[in-house]
Amino acid sequence: MSVYESLFLLNGLENREKEEIISGFPEPVRFKKNELICSSVTSSFALGFIVSGSAFAVTNNANKVVMKKFLPGMCFGAAALFGGGGKYVSTVAAEQTSEIIFLTEERLTELFKAYPNIAVNYITFLSDKIRFLNEKISVITCQSAEDTVFQYLVSAENHDGYAVLPKSMTLLAKMLGLGRASLYRSLDRLEQNGYIKRENNEIKVIKNEKID
Protein backbone atom coordinates (compact mmCIF):
# COMPACT_ATOMS: atom_id res chain seq x y z
CA MET A 1 0.00 0.00 0.00
CA SER A 2 1.37 3.42 -0.95
CA VAL A 3 1.38 6.31 1.51
CA TYR A 4 -1.37 7.92 -0.59
CA GLU A 5 -3.70 4.97 -0.10
CA SER A 6 -3.17 5.11 3.66
CA LEU A 7 -4.42 8.71 3.97
CA PHE A 8 -7.35 8.89 6.38
CA LEU A 9 -9.41 10.83 3.82
CA LEU A 10 -9.59 7.70 1.66
CA ASN A 11 -10.76 5.30 4.38
CA GLY A 12 -13.65 3.11 3.23
CA LEU A 13 -13.41 4.03 -0.46
CA GLU A 14 -13.20 1.49 -3.26
CA ASN A 15 -9.84 0.97 -4.95
CA ARG A 16 -11.20 2.52 -8.14
CA GLU A 17 -12.24 5.65 -6.28
CA LYS A 18 -8.87 5.86 -4.52
CA GLU A 19 -7.05 5.65 -7.84
CA GLU A 20 -9.24 8.40 -9.30
CA ILE A 21 -8.62 10.71 -6.37
CA ILE A 22 -4.88 10.03 -6.11
CA SER A 23 -4.43 10.70 -9.83
CA GLY A 24 -5.85 14.18 -9.24
CA PHE A 25 -3.57 15.04 -6.32
CA PRO A 26 -1.07 17.88 -6.88
CA GLU A 27 2.64 17.13 -7.22
CA PRO A 28 4.47 16.89 -3.88
CA VAL A 29 6.51 19.90 -2.76
CA ARG A 30 10.03 19.11 -1.52
CA PHE A 31 11.42 20.76 1.61
CA LYS A 32 14.99 20.57 2.91
CA LYS A 33 15.92 19.74 6.50
CA ASN A 34 14.82 22.51 8.92
CA GLU A 35 13.15 24.44 6.08
CA LEU A 36 10.01 26.33 7.12
CA ILE A 37 6.81 24.79 5.73
CA CYS A 38 4.18 27.06 7.24
CA SER A 39 3.73 29.56 10.07
CA SER A 40 1.38 32.23 11.35
CA VAL A 41 2.55 34.59 8.56
CA THR A 42 2.05 32.13 5.70
CA SER A 43 -0.34 33.66 3.16
CA SER A 44 -1.71 30.51 1.48
CA PHE A 45 -3.50 27.78 3.40
CA ALA A 46 -3.96 24.08 2.76
CA LEU A 47 -4.09 20.68 4.43
CA GLY A 48 -0.58 19.26 4.18
CA PHE A 49 0.07 15.50 3.98
CA ILE A 50 3.53 14.04 4.55
CA VAL A 51 4.45 11.82 1.60
CA SER A 52 8.04 11.13 2.68
CA GLY A 53 10.34 12.34 5.42
CA SER A 54 8.96 14.00 8.56
CA ALA A 55 8.10 17.40 10.01
CA PHE A 56 7.46 18.91 13.41
CA ALA A 57 5.19 21.63 14.78
CA VAL A 58 6.24 24.15 17.42
CA THR A 59 4.25 26.84 19.20
CA ASN A 60 4.20 30.31 17.68
CA ASN A 61 5.40 31.92 20.91
CA ALA A 62 8.96 32.58 22.08
CA ASN A 63 9.24 29.21 23.85
CA LYS A 64 8.94 27.23 20.59
CA VAL A 65 7.60 24.16 22.40
CA VAL A 66 7.46 21.07 20.18
CA MET A 67 3.81 20.11 19.88
CA LYS A 68 3.82 17.20 17.45
CA LYS A 69 5.88 15.23 14.97
CA PHE A 70 4.38 14.34 11.58
CA LEU A 71 5.29 11.11 9.79
CA PRO A 72 4.29 9.84 6.31
CA GLY A 73 0.48 9.71 5.99
CA MET A 74 -0.09 12.29 8.74
CA CYS A 75 -1.35 15.81 8.09
CA PHE A 76 -1.25 19.35 9.44
CA GLY A 77 -2.98 22.67 8.75
CA ALA A 78 -6.62 21.76 9.39
CA ALA A 79 -7.14 24.63 11.86
CA ALA A 80 -6.38 27.21 9.16
CA LEU A 81 -9.20 26.01 6.88
CA PHE A 82 -12.98 26.46 6.84
CA GLY A 83 -13.22 29.57 9.00
CA GLY A 84 -9.91 29.08 10.79
CA GLY A 85 -9.10 32.77 10.91
CA GLY A 86 -6.74 32.77 7.96
CA LYS A 87 -3.57 31.65 9.74
CA TYR A 88 -1.73 28.56 10.95
CA VAL A 89 -1.85 28.10 14.71
CA SER A 90 1.69 26.70 14.88
CA THR A 91 4.94 26.73 12.95
CA VAL A 92 5.76 23.59 10.96
CA ALA A 93 9.24 22.81 9.64
CA ALA A 94 10.84 19.83 7.93
CA GLU A 95 12.73 17.55 10.31
CA GLN A 96 14.54 16.05 7.33
CA THR A 97 14.24 16.26 3.55
CA SER A 98 10.52 15.74 3.02
CA GLU A 99 7.86 15.70 0.33
CA ILE A 100 4.41 17.10 1.07
CA ILE A 101 1.19 17.42 -0.91
CA PHE A 102 -1.11 20.34 -0.20
CA LEU A 103 -4.91 20.16 -0.58
CA THR A 104 -6.56 23.56 -0.55
CA GLU A 105 -9.96 24.30 0.96
CA GLU A 106 -11.39 24.52 -2.55
CA ARG A 107 -10.01 21.12 -3.52
CA LEU A 108 -11.25 19.53 -0.31
CA THR A 109 -14.73 20.97 -0.90
CA GLU A 110 -14.76 19.43 -4.38
CA LEU A 111 -13.78 16.05 -2.93
CA PHE A 112 -16.46 16.28 -0.21
CA LYS A 113 -19.14 16.86 -2.85
CA ALA A 114 -17.92 14.11 -5.17
CA TYR A 115 -17.17 11.52 -2.47
CA PRO A 116 -19.36 11.92 0.67
CA ASN A 117 -17.26 9.31 2.51
CA ILE A 118 -14.34 11.72 2.41
CA ALA A 119 -16.45 14.35 4.19
CA VAL A 120 -17.32 11.79 6.89
CA ASN A 121 -13.64 10.87 7.25
CA TYR A 122 -12.72 14.53 7.64
CA ILE A 123 -15.43 15.08 10.27
CA THR A 124 -14.16 12.02 12.18
CA PHE A 125 -10.62 13.43 12.02
CA LEU A 126 -11.77 16.79 13.41
CA SER A 127 -13.77 15.06 16.16
CA ASP A 128 -10.61 13.24 17.23
CA LYS A 129 -8.87 16.62 17.38
CA ILE A 130 -11.61 17.98 19.65
CA ARG A 131 -11.26 15.02 22.00
CA PHE A 132 -7.49 15.54 22.08
CA LEU A 133 -7.91 19.23 22.95
CA ASN A 134 -10.39 18.35 25.70
CA GLU A 135 -7.74 16.10 27.21
CA LYS A 136 -5.28 19.01 27.11
CA ILE A 137 -7.81 21.26 28.86
CA SER A 138 -8.18 18.66 31.60
CA VAL A 139 -4.43 18.99 32.20
CA ILE A 140 -4.70 22.75 32.70
CA THR A 141 -7.56 22.42 35.20
CA CYS A 142 -5.83 19.87 37.47
CA GLN A 143 -5.61 20.95 41.12
CA SER A 144 -2.13 19.57 41.95
CA ALA A 145 1.22 19.64 40.19
CA GLU A 146 1.43 15.86 40.26
CA ASP A 147 -1.98 15.48 38.58
CA THR A 148 -1.06 18.13 36.01
CA VAL A 149 2.13 16.28 35.05
CA PHE A 150 0.41 12.90 34.97
CA GLN A 151 -2.48 14.09 32.80
CA TYR A 152 -0.03 15.69 30.38
CA LEU A 153 2.04 12.50 30.09
CA VAL A 154 -1.10 10.43 29.41
CA SER A 155 -2.33 12.89 26.77
CA ALA A 156 1.12 12.94 25.10
CA GLU A 157 1.49 9.14 25.03
CA ASN A 158 2.34 7.63 21.63
CA HIS A 159 1.48 4.17 20.27
CA ASP A 160 4.48 2.65 22.07
CA GLY A 161 3.40 3.99 25.44
CA TYR A 162 6.04 6.73 25.65
CA ALA A 163 5.13 10.36 26.28
CA VAL A 164 6.20 12.75 23.53
CA LEU A 165 8.02 15.51 25.41
CA PRO A 166 9.30 18.98 24.53
CA LYS A 167 13.03 19.37 23.88
CA SER A 168 13.82 20.14 27.53
CA MET A 169 12.30 19.84 30.99
CA THR A 170 12.54 23.62 31.28
CA LEU A 171 10.15 24.01 28.35
CA LEU A 172 7.83 21.34 29.76
CA ALA A 173 7.74 23.13 33.12
CA LYS A 174 6.88 26.44 31.43
CA MET A 175 4.23 24.80 29.31
CA LEU A 176 2.56 23.27 32.40
CA GLY A 177 2.95 26.43 34.49
CA LEU A 178 5.20 24.70 37.02
CA GLY A 179 8.64 25.31 38.48
CA ARG A 180 11.40 22.87 37.52
CA ALA A 181 11.69 21.61 41.11
CA SER A 182 7.94 20.99 41.28
CA LEU A 183 8.07 19.15 37.94
CA TYR A 184 10.88 16.85 39.07
CA ARG A 185 9.21 16.16 42.42
CA SER A 186 6.02 15.20 40.61
CA LEU A 187 7.92 12.87 38.26
CA ASP A 188 9.68 11.26 41.23
CA ARG A 189 6.37 10.60 43.02
CA LEU A 190 4.70 9.28 39.88
CA GLU A 191 7.57 6.85 39.31
CA GLN A 192 7.67 5.76 42.95
CA ASN A 193 3.94 5.00 42.82
CA GLY A 194 4.27 2.99 39.61
CA TYR A 195 2.47 5.32 37.21
CA ILE A 196 5.46 6.01 34.97
CA LYS A 197 8.94 4.67 34.30
CA ARG A 198 11.87 6.84 33.26
CA GLU A 199 14.15 5.20 30.70
CA ASN A 200 17.18 7.31 29.73
CA ASN A 201 15.60 10.51 28.38
CA GLU A 202 12.16 8.97 27.78
CA ILE A 203 9.15 8.48 30.02
CA LYS A 204 6.96 5.40 29.63
CA VAL A 205 3.38 5.61 30.86
CA ILE A 206 2.62 2.49 32.93
CA LYS A 207 -0.91 3.36 34.03
CA ASN A 208 -3.39 5.52 32.10
CA GLU A 209 -5.54 6.36 35.12
CA LYS A 210 -4.42 7.80 38.41
CA ILE A 211 -6.04 6.53 41.62
CA ASP A 212 -5.45 8.77 44.63
Tab-separated table of C-alpha atoms in Angstrom, residues 26-181:
chain	number	residue	atom	x	y	z
A	26	PRO	CA	-1.068	17.877	-6.877
A	27	GLU	CA	2.637	17.127	-7.225
A	28	PRO	CA	4.473	16.890	-3.877
A	29	VAL	CA	6.509	19.897	-2.763
A	30	ARG	CA	10.033	19.111	-1.524
A	31	PHE	CA	11.420	20.756	1.609
A	32	LYS	CA	14.993	20.568	2.908
A	33	LYS	CA	15.925	19.737	6.505
A	34	ASN	CA	14.820	22.512	8.916
A	35	GLU	CA	13.146	24.439	6.077
A	36	LEU	CA	10.007	26.327	7.120
A	37	ILE	CA	6.810	24.787	5.727
A	38	CYS	CA	4.177	27.060	7.240
A	39	SER	CA	3.728	29.558	10.070
A	40	SER	CA	1.376	32.228	11.345
A	41	VAL	CA	2.550	34.587	8.565
A	42	THR	CA	2.046	32.127	5.698
A	43	SER	CA	-0.341	33.658	3.164
A	44	SER	CA	-1.712	30.514	1.475
A	45	PHE	CA	-3.499	27.781	3.401
A	46	ALA	CA	-3.958	24.078	2.764
A	47	LEU	CA	-4.090	20.682	4.428
A	48	GLY	CA	-0.578	19.261	4.182
A	49	PHE	CA	0.075	15.501	3.981
A	50	ILE	CA	3.534	14.044	4.552
A	51	VAL	CA	4.447	11.820	1.601
A	52	SER	CA	8.035	11.135	2.677
A	53	GLY	CA	10.338	12.337	5.420
A	54	SER	CA	8.959	13.996	8.558
A	55	ALA	CA	8.097	17.401	10.010
A	56	PHE	CA	7.460	18.905	13.411
A	57	ALA	CA	5.192	21.629	14.777
A	58	VAL	CA	6.242	24.148	17.418
A	59	THR	CA	4.247	26.837	19.197
A	60	ASN	CA	4.197	30.309	17.678
A	61	ASN	CA	5.400	31.924	20.910
A	62	ALA	CA	8.960	32.578	22.079
A	63	ASN	CA	9.237	29.206	23.852
A	64	LYS	CA	8.942	27.225	20.591
A	65	VAL	CA	7.601	24.156	22.402
A	66	VAL	CA	7.464	21.073	20.180
A	67	MET	CA	3.813	20.110	19.877
A	68	LYS	CA	3.815	17.197	17.452
A	69	LYS	CA	5.875	15.229	14.967
A	70	PHE	CA	4.376	14.345	11.584
A	71	LEU	CA	5.294	11.114	9.785
A	72	PRO	CA	4.285	9.839	6.314
A	73	GLY	CA	0.485	9.714	5.993
A	74	MET	CA	-0.088	12.289	8.740
A	75	CYS	CA	-1.349	15.811	8.085
A	76	PHE	CA	-1.246	19.348	9.443
A	77	GLY	CA	-2.976	22.670	8.754
A	78	ALA	CA	-6.622	21.764	9.391
A	79	ALA	CA	-7.139	24.631	11.865
A	80	ALA	CA	-6.381	27.214	9.160
A	81	LEU	CA	-9.197	26.007	6.884
A	82	PHE	CA	-12.983	26.460	6.839
A	83	GLY	CA	-13.220	29.567	9.001
A	84	GLY	CA	-9.913	29.081	10.787
A	85	GLY	CA	-9.098	32.772	10.908
A	86	GLY	CA	-6.735	32.767	7.960
A	87	LYS	CA	-3.573	31.646	9.739
A	88	TYR	CA	-1.734	28.558	10.947
A	89	VAL	CA	-1.853	28.096	14.712
A	90	SER	CA	1.686	26.700	14.884
A	91	THR	CA	4.943	26.733	12.952
A	92	VAL	CA	5.755	23.594	10.963
A	93	ALA	CA	9.236	22.809	9.645
A	94	ALA	CA	10.839	19.828	7.933
A	95	GLU	CA	12.733	17.545	10.308
A	96	GLN	CA	14.543	16.046	7.326
A	97	THR	CA	14.245	16.264	3.547
A	98	SER	CA	10.516	15.742	3.018
A	99	GLU	CA	7.856	15.703	0.327
A	100	ILE	CA	4.409	17.103	1.069
A	101	ILE	CA	1.194	17.416	-0.909
A	102	PHE	CA	-1.109	20.340	-0.203
A	103	LEU	CA	-4.906	20.156	-0.575
A	104	THR	CA	-6.564	23.562	-0.546
A	105	GLU	CA	-9.960	24.302	0.961
A	106	GLU	CA	-11.392	24.522	-2.552
A	107	ARG	CA	-10.008	21.121	-3.521
A	108	LEU	CA	-11.252	19.526	-0.306
A	109	THR	CA	-14.733	20.967	-0.902
A	110	GLU	CA	-14.763	19.434	-4.379
A	111	LEU	CA	-13.775	16.053	-2.927
A	112	PHE	CA	-16.460	16.277	-0.214
A	113	LYS	CA	-19.138	16.857	-2.854
A	114	ALA	CA	-17.920	14.111	-5.174
A	115	TYR	CA	-17.173	11.521	-2.466
A	116	PRO	CA	-19.360	11.923	0.672
A	117	ASN	CA	-17.260	9.306	2.515
A	118	ILE	CA	-14.336	11.718	2.407
A	119	ALA	CA	-16.451	14.348	4.191
A	120	VAL	CA	-17.322	11.785	6.886
A	121	ASN	CA	-13.642	10.865	7.251
A	122	TYR	CA	-12.723	14.526	7.641
A	123	ILE	CA	-15.433	15.079	10.274
A	124	THR	CA	-14.156	12.023	12.178
A	125	PHE	CA	-10.624	13.426	12.020
A	126	LEU	CA	-11.769	16.791	13.411
A	127	SER	CA	-13.767	15.059	16.161
A	128	ASP	CA	-10.611	13.236	17.226
A	129	LYS	CA	-8.873	16.618	17.376
A	130	ILE	CA	-11.607	17.980	19.648
A	131	ARG	CA	-11.259	15.024	22.002
A	132	PHE	CA	-7.488	15.544	22.076
A	133	LEU	CA	-7.912	19.233	22.954
A	134	ASN	CA	-10.391	18.347	25.702
A	135	GLU	CA	-7.738	16.099	27.212
A	136	LYS	CA	-5.279	19.013	27.108
A	137	ILE	CA	-7.811	21.256	28.860
A	138	SER	CA	-8.180	18.656	31.605
A	139	VAL	CA	-4.434	18.988	32.204
A	140	ILE	CA	-4.703	22.747	32.699
A	141	THR	CA	-7.556	22.418	35.202
A	142	CYS	CA	-5.825	19.871	37.468
A	143	GLN	CA	-5.609	20.950	41.117
A	144	SER	CA	-2.134	19.566	41.948
A	145	ALA	CA	1.225	19.645	40.187
A	146	GLU	CA	1.427	15.862	40.257
A	147	ASP	CA	-1.981	15.480	38.580
A	148	THR	CA	-1.060	18.129	36.010
A	149	VAL	CA	2.133	16.276	35.055
A	150	PHE	CA	0.411	12.902	34.975
A	151	GLN	CA	-2.483	14.085	32.805
A	152	TYR	CA	-0.032	15.691	30.382
A	153	LEU	CA	2.036	12.496	30.089
A	154	VAL	CA	-1.095	10.435	29.412
A	155	SER	CA	-2.328	12.887	26.767
A	156	ALA	CA	1.119	12.937	25.103
A	157	GLU	CA	1.486	9.142	25.034
A	158	ASN	CA	2.340	7.629	21.629
A	159	HIS	CA	1.480	4.171	20.275
A	160	ASP	CA	4.478	2.646	22.075
A	161	GLY	CA	3.404	3.994	25.443
A	162	TYR	CA	6.037	6.728	25.654
A	163	ALA	CA	5.131	10.358	26.285
A	164	VAL	CA	6.199	12.753	23.526
A	165	LEU	CA	8.020	15.506	25.408
A	166	PRO	CA	9.299	18.985	24.527
A	167	LYS	CA	13.029	19.371	23.880
A	168	SER	CA	13.817	20.140	27.529
A	169	MET	CA	12.298	19.844	30.990
A	170	THR	CA	12.539	23.621	31.284
A	171	LEU	CA	10.148	24.007	28.352
A	172	LEU	CA	7.830	21.341	29.765
A	173	ALA	CA	7.741	23.128	33.123
A	174	LYS	CA	6.884	26.438	31.427
A	175	MET	CA	4.226	24.800	29.311
A	176	LEU	CA	2.560	23.273	32.398
A	177	GLY	CA	2.947	26.430	34.486
A	178	LEU	CA	5.201	24.697	37.019
A	179	GLY	CA	8.640	25.305	38.481
A	180	ARG	CA	11.401	22.875	37.516
A	181	ALA	CA	11.690	21.612	41.106
